[in-house]
Short mmCIF file of C-alpha atoms in Angstrom, two decimals:
data_model
loop_
_atom_site.label_atom_id
_atom_site.label_comp_id
_atom_site.label_asym_id
_atom_site.label_seq_id
_atom_site.Cartn_x
_atom_site.Cartn_y
_atom_site.Cartn_z
CA MET A 1 -36.09 8.76 28.07
CA PRO A 2 -38.01 10.22 25.32
CA ARG A 3 -35.47 12.72 25.56
CA CYS A 4 -32.86 10.97 24.82
CA LEU A 5 -34.39 9.70 22.14
CA PHE A 6 -34.92 13.16 20.61
CA LEU A 7 -31.38 14.18 20.97
CA LEU A 8 -29.96 10.86 19.47
CA ALA A 9 -32.48 11.51 16.53
CA LEU A 10 -31.15 15.17 16.30
CA LEU A 11 -27.38 13.11 15.58
CA LEU A 12 -28.39 10.63 13.04
CA VAL A 13 -30.95 12.00 10.94
CA PRO A 14 -29.16 14.02 8.12
CA LEU A 15 -29.74 17.80 8.47
CA PRO A 16 -28.99 20.35 5.85
CA ALA A 17 -25.10 21.86 6.14
CA ARG A 18 -23.81 24.27 3.67
CA ALA A 19 -20.73 23.78 1.76
CA ASP A 20 -17.11 24.05 2.20
CA ARG A 21 -15.63 27.07 -0.40
CA ARG A 22 -13.54 29.23 1.52
CA GLU A 23 -13.94 27.38 4.75
CA LEU A 24 -10.86 26.35 7.17
CA TYR A 25 -10.40 22.90 8.35
CA THR A 26 -8.41 22.38 11.56
CA LEU A 27 -8.29 18.71 12.63
CA LEU A 28 -6.94 16.85 15.13
CA GLU A 29 -6.58 13.16 14.49
CA VAL A 30 -5.73 9.83 16.20
CA THR A 31 -4.85 6.87 14.34
CA PRO A 32 -5.17 3.74 16.33
CA GLY A 33 -3.88 0.28 13.76
CA ARG A 34 -0.69 -2.00 13.08
CA GLY A 35 2.47 -1.10 11.00
CA PHE A 36 4.39 -3.75 8.99
CA PHE A 37 8.21 -4.25 9.28
CA SER A 38 11.05 -5.41 7.52
CA SER A 39 13.80 -7.08 9.37
CA PRO A 40 16.92 -5.06 10.12
CA PHE A 41 18.94 -8.06 8.88
CA ASP A 42 18.86 -10.43 5.17
CA GLY A 43 16.84 -13.74 5.86
CA ALA A 44 15.14 -12.83 8.71
CA PRO A 45 11.13 -13.02 8.87
CA PRO A 46 9.44 -9.59 8.43
CA ALA A 47 6.65 -8.72 11.14
CA THR A 48 3.74 -6.88 12.15
CA ASN A 49 3.19 -4.49 15.88
CA PHE A 50 0.20 -2.69 17.00
CA SER A 51 0.81 1.01 16.41
CA ALA A 52 -0.66 4.07 17.76
CA GLY A 53 -0.15 8.34 16.49
CA ALA A 54 -2.06 11.48 16.18
CA GLN A 55 -2.15 13.96 13.42
CA LEU A 56 -2.89 17.80 13.56
CA ILE A 57 -4.34 18.71 10.11
CA THR A 58 -5.90 21.96 8.07
CA TYR A 59 -6.57 22.41 4.90
CA TYR A 60 -9.10 25.32 3.13
CA GLY A 61 -11.74 25.00 0.83
CA LEU A 62 -11.07 25.75 -2.79
CA THR A 63 -14.45 24.67 -4.27
CA HIS A 64 -17.23 23.14 -2.45
CA SER A 65 -15.56 19.70 -2.36
CA LEU A 66 -11.66 20.16 -3.18
CA HIS A 67 -9.64 21.31 -0.78
CA VAL A 68 -5.77 21.38 0.16
CA GLY A 69 -3.60 21.98 2.82
CA ALA A 70 -1.13 20.22 5.34
CA ALA A 71 -0.42 17.72 8.05
CA LEU A 72 1.98 17.03 10.50
CA GLY A 73 2.28 13.85 12.77
CA PHE A 74 3.86 11.26 14.46
CA SER A 75 3.00 7.45 15.50
CA GLY A 76 4.80 4.95 17.38
CA GLY A 77 4.96 1.01 19.17
CA LEU A 78 6.89 -1.17 21.14
CA ASN A 79 8.39 -4.38 21.35
CA THR A 80 8.21 -5.22 17.78
CA ALA A 81 8.92 -9.21 17.77
CA TYR A 82 10.76 -10.86 14.90
CA ARG A 83 10.75 -14.32 16.28
CA ARG A 84 13.56 -17.17 15.02
CA MET A 85 16.37 -15.07 13.49
CA THR A 86 19.92 -15.31 13.46
CA LEU A 87 21.61 -12.00 14.12
CA PRO A 88 25.25 -11.33 12.85
CA LEU A 89 27.93 -10.62 15.52
CA GLU A 90 31.37 -9.19 15.30
CA ASP A 91 32.83 -12.37 15.67
CA GLY A 92 31.26 -13.81 12.50
CA SER A 93 28.96 -16.04 14.91
CA ARG A 94 25.42 -16.30 13.86
CA PRO A 95 23.58 -16.75 17.21
CA MET A 96 19.29 -17.61 16.96
CA GLY A 97 16.54 -16.24 18.85
CA ASP A 98 14.35 -13.24 19.11
CA LEU A 99 14.59 -9.64 18.17
CA PHE A 100 12.25 -7.01 20.06
CA GLU A 101 12.18 -3.31 18.70
CA ASP A 102 10.70 -0.37 19.29
CA PHE A 103 9.66 2.14 16.51
CA PHE A 104 8.67 6.28 16.07
CA THR A 105 7.80 7.88 12.97
CA ALA A 106 6.98 11.86 12.14
CA THR A 107 5.37 12.50 9.11
CA ALA A 108 4.95 16.26 7.36
CA ALA A 109 2.92 15.96 4.14
CA ALA A 110 0.80 18.08 1.75
CA VAL A 111 -2.91 17.06 1.77
CA LEU A 112 -5.33 17.06 -1.36
CA ALA A 113 -8.55 16.41 0.16
CA TYR A 114 -12.67 15.96 -1.77
CA ARG A 115 -15.28 15.79 0.19
CA LEU A 116 -18.62 14.88 -1.68
CA ASP A 117 -20.70 17.92 -1.02
CA THR A 118 -24.49 16.04 -0.27
CA GLY A 119 -26.02 19.59 1.11
CA TYR A 120 -26.09 17.46 4.39
CA SER A 121 -24.21 16.74 7.63
CA PHE A 122 -23.06 13.48 6.49
CA ALA A 123 -20.12 13.48 3.58
CA PRO A 124 -18.20 11.20 2.53
CA LEU A 125 -14.44 12.18 2.10
CA ALA A 126 -11.21 11.06 0.31
CA ARG A 127 -7.75 12.41 1.27
CA VAL A 128 -4.57 12.05 -0.11
CA GLU A 129 -1.00 12.83 1.73
CA LEU A 130 2.32 13.19 0.30
CA GLY A 131 5.62 14.24 2.15
CA GLY A 132 8.21 12.25 3.93
CA THR A 133 8.68 10.17 6.90
CA PHE A 134 11.51 10.05 9.62
CA LEU A 135 11.45 6.46 10.90
CA SER A 136 13.56 5.80 13.94
CA TYR A 137 14.15 2.34 16.04
CA PRO A 138 15.51 4.05 18.77
CA HIS A 139 15.78 0.72 20.94
CA GLY A 140 16.25 -3.02 20.05
CA GLU A 141 17.30 -5.95 22.24
CA PHE A 142 18.05 -9.88 20.94
CA PHE A 143 17.90 -12.52 23.06
CA PRO A 144 19.68 -15.53 22.04
CA ASP A 145 17.90 -18.99 22.59
CA ASP A 146 19.06 -21.12 25.07
CA THR A 147 21.09 -18.10 27.29
CA ARG A 148 19.72 -15.09 29.60
CA LEU A 149 21.73 -12.26 27.55
CA ALA A 150 20.57 -9.59 25.98
CA LEU A 151 22.36 -8.22 23.42
CA PRO A 152 21.47 -4.22 22.44
CA LEU A 153 21.15 -3.14 18.84
CA PRO A 154 22.31 0.27 18.15
CA ALA A 155 19.63 2.83 17.00
CA ARG A 156 19.00 3.25 13.03
CA SER A 157 16.85 5.87 11.84
CA GLU A 158 16.00 6.57 7.70
CA LEU A 159 13.89 9.45 6.38
CA VAL A 160 11.94 8.24 3.08
CA PRO A 161 9.10 9.59 0.94
CA THR A 162 5.23 8.82 2.10
CA ALA A 163 1.92 8.59 0.67
CA ARG A 164 -1.33 8.01 2.86
CA LEU A 165 -5.15 7.33 1.57
CA VAL A 166 -8.19 8.18 3.71
CA ALA A 167 -11.48 7.20 2.81
CA ALA A 168 -13.84 8.45 5.65
CA ILE A 169 -17.41 9.68 6.81
CA GLU A 170 -17.63 13.13 8.15
CA TYR A 171 -20.42 14.75 10.19
CA ARG A 172 -20.72 18.31 10.55
CA PHE A 173 -21.85 19.58 13.90
CA ALA A 174 -23.75 23.29 13.34
CA ASP A 175 -21.68 24.09 10.63
CA ARG A 176 -19.12 24.99 13.37
CA TRP A 177 -17.79 21.51 14.08
CA VAL A 178 -16.88 18.14 12.58
CA ALA A 179 -16.33 14.71 13.36
CA SER A 180 -15.17 11.84 11.10
CA ILE A 181 -13.54 8.01 11.14
CA GLY A 182 -12.36 5.84 8.42
CA LEU A 183 -9.72 3.90 7.20
CA SER A 184 -6.51 4.73 5.62
CA ALA A 185 -3.10 2.96 4.41
CA ARG A 186 0.32 4.51 4.61
CA ARG A 187 3.32 3.21 2.33
CA ASN A 188 6.49 4.66 3.19
CA PHE A 189 9.18 3.95 -0.04
CA GLY A 190 12.31 2.38 0.74
CA GLY A 191 11.11 2.50 4.84
CA ARG A 192 11.75 -0.35 7.21
CA THR A 193 7.89 0.13 7.95
CA PRO A 194 6.39 -0.52 4.57
CA TRP A 195 2.84 0.23 5.43
CA LEU A 196 1.13 1.32 8.08
CA LEU A 197 -2.97 0.38 7.92
CA ASP A 198 -4.92 2.49 10.62
CA VAL A 199 -8.39 3.60 11.51
CA PRO A 200 -7.98 7.66 11.87
CA VAL A 201 -10.51 9.24 13.84
CA SER A 202 -10.63 13.04 13.87
CA VAL A 203 -12.55 15.89 15.85
CA GLY A 204 -12.17 19.70 14.28
CA ALA A 205 -13.47 23.08 13.94
CA LEU A 206 -14.17 24.95 10.56
CA TRP A 207 -13.44 28.67 10.50
#
């Protein structure tokens, strides 16, 4: 028991850490969160759904605090539910029912990161990502009320500009490994998935 307490203290006590200038970060980030969606048809209510994704991020320290780099990532979710909506059909009818739709996103972005150089292992971190997102809705089905029908929807996709803001706390292990957790918001401009909010958790190495 005393040994466990000692190891825990080593992790939690802020230890001195060297700065980041000329260091290269390589990070793997997982992003559980929630997406906000506009309906594919006019007049239908918006929807929300859980999402999950991952990103590979790398950036280089220009100074002890300022870093630049790039990120590649994806996210997705199943069965986004649009309740009590009407679907316009080719015969002119507009049945009411529920629509369920899957989504997938792929993103490439430039990264600007600022890490407050506290001189210790713990440090606050802010990151801005600017780039483009490919949004895909590969599978959807509409279920009209009072029937057992399932009407398939055609696949849809769009390419839109995107911006993401991340605020996190970072911890450095032996000036070789890093881990962080935070909150982030992504804005997809002009897309049917205008917002993605998530809790990014990352681990990585310093080179």
